[in-house]
C-alpha positions as a printed Julia matrix, in Angstrom:
365×3 Matrix{Float64}:
 32.77    6.35  201.05
 29.27    6.9   199.82
 27.46    4.61  197.42
 26.35    6.5   194.37
 25.95    3.58  192.11
 24.99   -0.02  192.33
 28.29   -2.14  191.66
 28.19   -5.6   190.24
 31.39   -7.71  189.73
 31.45   -9.01  186.09
 29.72  -12.35  186.1
 28.57  -12.16  189.71
 26.32  -10.01  191.85
 28.16   -8.04  194.52
 26.49   -8.38  197.77
 27.82   -7.68  201.22
 27.47  -10.74  203.28
 25.86   -8.92  206.23
 24.24   -5.73  204.67
 25.22   -2.62  202.85
 28.37   -0.89  203.77
 30.53    2.2   202.84
 32.11    0.58  199.75
 31.12   -2.7   198.38
 34.07   -4.96  197.51
 34.45   -8.28  195.79
 33.26  -11.3   197.82
 35.08  -14.64  198.16
 34.56  -17.01  195.0
 32.69  -14.24  193.1
 35.12  -13.61  190.44
 34.31  -14.91  187.03
 35.6   -18.49  186.73
 34.91  -22.25  187.16
 33.78  -23.78  190.35
 35.56  -26.97  191.33
 36.19  -29.27  194.41
 39.31  -30.02  196.09
 40.14  -33.75  196.57
 43.12  -34.37  198.69
 43.88  -36.73  201.62
 45.1   -34.04  204.04
 45.39  -30.47  202.74
 46.24  -28.91  199.42
 48.97  -26.16  199.32
 48.25  -22.98  197.27
 51.27  -21.61  195.7
 52.47  -18.43  194.1
 53.38  -20.17  190.79
 52.59  -23.37  188.83
 55.26  -25.55  190.48
 55.92  -27.18  193.74
 59.06  -25.04  194.11
 56.97  -21.93  194.15
 56.18  -20.28  197.61
 53.11  -21.53  199.63
 50.5   -18.74  199.95
 47.79  -20.71  201.62
 46.1   -24.08  202.04
 42.78  -25.75  201.11
 40.93  -28.58  202.81
 39.5   -31.78  201.34
 36.1   -31.14  199.76
 36.42  -27.34  199.63
 34.82  -25.63  196.77
 37.05  -22.98  195.07
 36.75  -20.83  191.89
 39.56  -21.03  189.42
 40.05  -18.54  186.61
 42.02  -20.5   183.94
 44.86  -23.12  183.63
 48.44  -23.1   182.73
 51.19  -25.82  182.22
 53.53  -26.23  184.95
 55.35  -28.98  186.88
 54.03  -32.51  186.5
 52.27  -33.7   189.76
 50.94  -37.16  190.58
 47.96  -36.45  192.68
 44.93  -38.13  194.16
 42.62  -37.38  191.08
 45.18  -37.62  188.2
 48.8   -37.23  187.04
 49.02  -33.91  185.05
 51.11  -30.88  184.22
 48.0   -28.61  184.41
 47.8   -26.06  187.16
 44.76  -24.02  187.84
 44.91  -20.26  188.54
 42.8   -18.67  191.22
 42.15  -14.99  191.95
 45.25  -12.99  192.94
 47.76  -15.05  190.82
 47.56  -18.17  193.14
 47.85  -21.8   191.85
 46.74  -25.31  192.67
 47.78  -28.47  190.84
 44.91  -29.92  188.83
 46.03  -33.31  190.09
 43.87  -32.64  193.17
 40.85  -31.03  191.56
 37.35  -32.54  190.72
 35.15  -30.76  188.08
 33.21  -31.68  185.05
 33.66  -28.44  183.2
 36.78  -27.88  181.16
 38.95  -25.0   182.68
 40.03  -22.61  179.9
 43.7   -21.78  179.3
 45.04  -18.55  180.71
 45.5   -15.78  178.29
 49.1   -15.31  177.59
 50.61  -12.07  179.05
 51.0    -9.18  176.5
 54.64   -8.95  175.47
 54.91   -5.22  175.49
 54.36   -3.31  178.76
 52.3    -0.18  179.03
 54.44    2.62  180.32
 54.56    6.33  181.05
 57.5     8.19  179.5
 59.49   10.3   181.92
 62.45   12.72  181.69
 65.25   12.68  184.24
 66.03   16.11  185.74
 69.18   16.38  187.96
 71.35   19.09  189.11
 73.24   16.51  191.27
 74.98   14.66  188.48
 73.95   11.32  187.16
 71.26    9.5   189.23
 71.56    6.04  190.48
 69.18    3.45  189.02
 68.84    0.71  191.68
 67.63   -2.88  191.99
 64.98   -1.92  194.57
 63.01    1.05  195.8
 65.64    2.28  198.39
 68.91    4.15  198.44
 70.24    0.92  200.19
 69.62   -1.26  197.14
 72.37   -1.87  194.74
 73.3     0.56  191.98
 72.57   -1.01  188.56
 73.41    1.84  186.31
 73.17    5.73  186.16
 70.7     7.96  184.3
 72.06   11.43  183.16
 70.15   14.65  183.12
 67.58   14.66  180.08
 67.51   10.89  179.76
 64.27    9.31  178.74
 62.9     6.58  180.99
 59.91    4.14  180.57
 58.02    3.94  183.87
 55.73    0.96  184.48
 54.34    1.9   187.91
 55.44    3.31  191.08
 55.98    2.09  194.7
 56.7     3.56  198.11
 60.31    3.45  199.25
 62.99    5.39  201.05
 62.41    9.2   201.05
 64.71   11.2   198.63
 65.21   15.01  198.37
 66.03   15.44  194.52
 66.02   18.11  192.01
 62.35   17.92  191.1
 60.78   17.18  194.51
 61.19   15.48  197.9
 59.28   12.13  197.86
 59.17    8.5   198.87
 57.94    7.39  195.55
 60.04    5.21  193.37
 59.29    4.51  189.58
 59.74    0.9   188.48
 61.08    0.97  185.01
 60.35   -1.22  182.12
 63.51   -3.41  182.84
 62.39   -3.99  186.4
 64.94   -1.51  187.96
 64.03    1.54  190.13
 64.51    5.22  190.07
 63.57    7.8   192.68
 60.62    9.84  191.32
 62.48   12.77  193.0
 64.47   13.19  189.68
 61.71   12.43  187.21
 59.2    14.7   185.39
 56.32   12.59  183.88
 52.6    12.28  183.82
 50.43   10.36  186.28
 52.1     7.1   187.22
 49.88    4.18  188.34
 50.77    2.32  191.61
 52.26   -1.01  191.12
 49.92   -4.01  191.88
 50.68   -5.51  195.31
 52.02   -9.09  195.37
 49.39  -11.71  196.17
 48.8   -12.27  199.83
 48.21  -15.58  201.47
 44.24  -15.91  201.94
 43.02  -15.22  205.48
 41.91  -18.14  207.27
 38.09  -18.67  207.92
 37.41  -17.71  211.48
 34.55  -18.28  213.86
 32.81  -15.02  215.1
 34.71  -15.36  218.41
 38.12  -15.79  216.59
 37.4   -12.91  214.31
 36.66  -10.53  217.14
 39.64  -11.64  219.17
 41.94  -11.14  216.08
 40.31   -7.66  215.36
 40.46   -6.15  218.76
 44.18   -5.24  218.83
 44.07   -3.23  215.52
 40.83   -1.62  216.4
 42.15   -0.48  219.74
 45.35    0.72  218.0
 43.1     2.68  215.62
 41.35    4.2   218.63
 44.52    5.31  220.31
 46.01    6.75  217.04
 42.82    8.38  215.53
 39.98    8.42  218.12
 37.68    5.82  216.32
 35.96    3.65  219.01
 37.19    0.09  218.67
 33.6    -1.24  219.09
 32.69    0.74  216.0
 35.72   -0.36  213.97
 35.07   -4.13  214.75
 31.29   -3.91  213.87
 31.88   -2.18  210.67
 34.51   -4.73  209.61
 32.03   -7.6   210.44
 29.35   -6.02  208.45
 31.22   -4.91  205.47
 33.54   -7.92  205.11
 31.12  -10.56  206.19
 33.2   -11.79  209.02
 36.31  -11.6   206.8
 34.98  -13.88  204.1
 34.82  -11.24  201.29
 37.72  -11.84  198.9
 38.78   -8.19  199.36
 39.32   -8.92  203.09
 40.52  -12.63  202.56
 43.0   -11.85  199.85
 43.96   -8.24  200.26
 43.2    -7.71  204.08
 41.02   -4.79  203.13
 37.91   -5.0   205.46
 36.39   -1.59  204.66
 36.52   -1.37  200.94
 38.89    1.63  201.08
 40.04    2.57  197.63
 43.31    3.89  196.18
 43.02    7.49  195.04
 45.13    8.19  191.85
 47.64    5.59  192.9
 47.9     6.93  196.59
 47.3     4.18  199.14
 48.15    6.02  202.34
 50.46    5.35  205.37
 49.15    1.96  206.24
 48.47   -0.03  203.04
 51.11   -1.7   200.93
 49.77   -1.25  197.44
 46.63   -1.41  195.16
 44.64   -4.29  193.65
 42.68   -3.4   190.54
 39.21   -5.18  190.29
 37.25   -4.96  186.96
 33.58   -4.02  187.92
 30.31   -3.14  186.28
 28.41   -0.32  187.81
 24.79    0.7   187.23
 23.3     4.15  187.9
 19.75    4.89  189.3
 18.23    4.76  185.79
 19.48    1.18  185.32
 22.16    1.97  182.82
 25.3    -0.18  183.3
 28.8     0.25  182.16
 32.17   -1.5   182.67
 34.85    0.21  184.87
 37.64   -0.78  187.26
 38.44    0.23  190.82
 41.78    0.06  192.75
 41.29   -1.01  196.25
 44.01   -0.78  199.04
 45.8    -3.95  200.05
 47.3    -4.51  203.51
 49.96   -6.67  205.16
 47.73   -7.48  208.03
 44.14   -6.97  209.57
 45.66   -4.54  212.05
 47.01   -2.24  209.29
 43.48   -2.26  207.55
 41.88   -1.42  210.89
 44.26    1.53  211.44
 43.75    2.82  208.0
 40.0     2.82  208.62
 40.62    5.3   211.51
 43.04    7.41  209.24
 40.35    7.39  206.4
 37.68    8.71  208.87
 39.95   11.14  210.75
 41.38   12.74  207.54
 38.09   13.14  205.72
 36.39   16.42  206.62
 32.87   14.93  206.01
 33.22   12.85  209.11
 34.69   15.62  211.42
 31.42   15.87  213.51
 31.83   12.33  214.56
 35.0    13.14  216.46
 33.02   15.01  218.92
 31.76   11.65  220.14
 35.04    9.58  220.31
 33.91    8.27  223.9
 30.41    7.44  222.8
 30.27    4.72  220.15
 26.74    4.93  219.37
 26.76    8.6   218.78
 29.95    8.2   216.76
 28.64    5.7   214.29
 25.4     7.74  214.1
 27.33   10.84  212.93
 29.42    8.79  210.52
 26.2     7.42  208.97
 24.58   10.78  208.73
 27.6    12.29  207.0
 27.02    9.86  204.12
 29.16    6.83  204.87
 26.48    4.44  203.72
 23.1     4.99  202.0
 21.53    1.95  203.57
 18.83    3.33  205.81
 19.38    0.48  208.36
 23.2     0.91  208.5
 23.19    2.51  211.95
 20.86   -0.16  213.31
 22.88   -2.95  211.72
 26.21   -1.66  213.25
 24.94   -1.02  216.72
 23.01   -4.29  216.67
 26.3    -6.1   216.13
 28.03   -4.02  218.74
 25.28   -5.09  221.3
 25.01   -8.7   220.34
 28.69   -9.41  220.72
 29.32   -6.78  223.44
 32.06   -5.11  221.5
 31.78   -2.09  223.78
 34.09   -3.99  226.0
 37.05   -3.0   223.78
 36.32    0.64  224.12
 39.4     1.24  226.24
 38.37    4.54  227.84
 35.97    2.86  230.1
């Protein structure tokens, strides 16, 4: 996706670790917050909530610098630094006990959640009798209650689920209602409904270049077989645009190419959207606040396959697919079509391909 503006994340300059790419995404530890140091004898568990009973979503090593957004009160923990009920929240709704944190700056309290939800009003339209409202986005989930024709529902967001042929449409979209239950959008008339935010993913581990390439090769080759994008191109672009997987967009959301959600749509390979608050500046230097929703993925391979899907289904890049067995000509055509405005983008990508011999993953050879 072409750069038309210079994007800055609030409180921090947005810079790709290895050069300009198609879409600039948030980098690791660049969100506004307080920088602190982990002080632990072995490793510190990162959890999904402010309690030792919450699920483990990652680990941190002793001496590691992290950025925390704010603090909450949770389970009391006796740690290496102190005994406290304070838990520090990181990006993506992840928590670490303050009992293992060193830092001279006071961490502000998290803003309490707004009690009332923002929702879209919808109307049930059914010619099939009362419609089942379920505990999850699938016809296999338990029926909680029924909604009759003409009933008003409050829709918070939508998710993908099982496909339903209803009175209004046939769709795999399900509406999450204000009480947390689900209703197939096949029976609902409403305005635009935003995608539900994806649950926080465990941060991706920091990999050496060799480890990153090895981890990337399978998904890149799947993308080649499915969509025709040379694996060497996919791996090199991921290295350049994610800074070897160290950007927070890739480390947290497994998004290695900065692909956005479009009006809540996140395609066949992503599992949701993550909205980031940003500041954008135009060529005249005028800046303004906005927000962008980026796709989230369950795995690196899913992100790499979606990269192929994105290029294949965007008419702008159609000329590149005349060169599916010539990696250099392929990336040249993609660059010329406006994928990135960096005049050195082609040179950077092919330089990475050559330096790390990524051509060996082009399986047609």
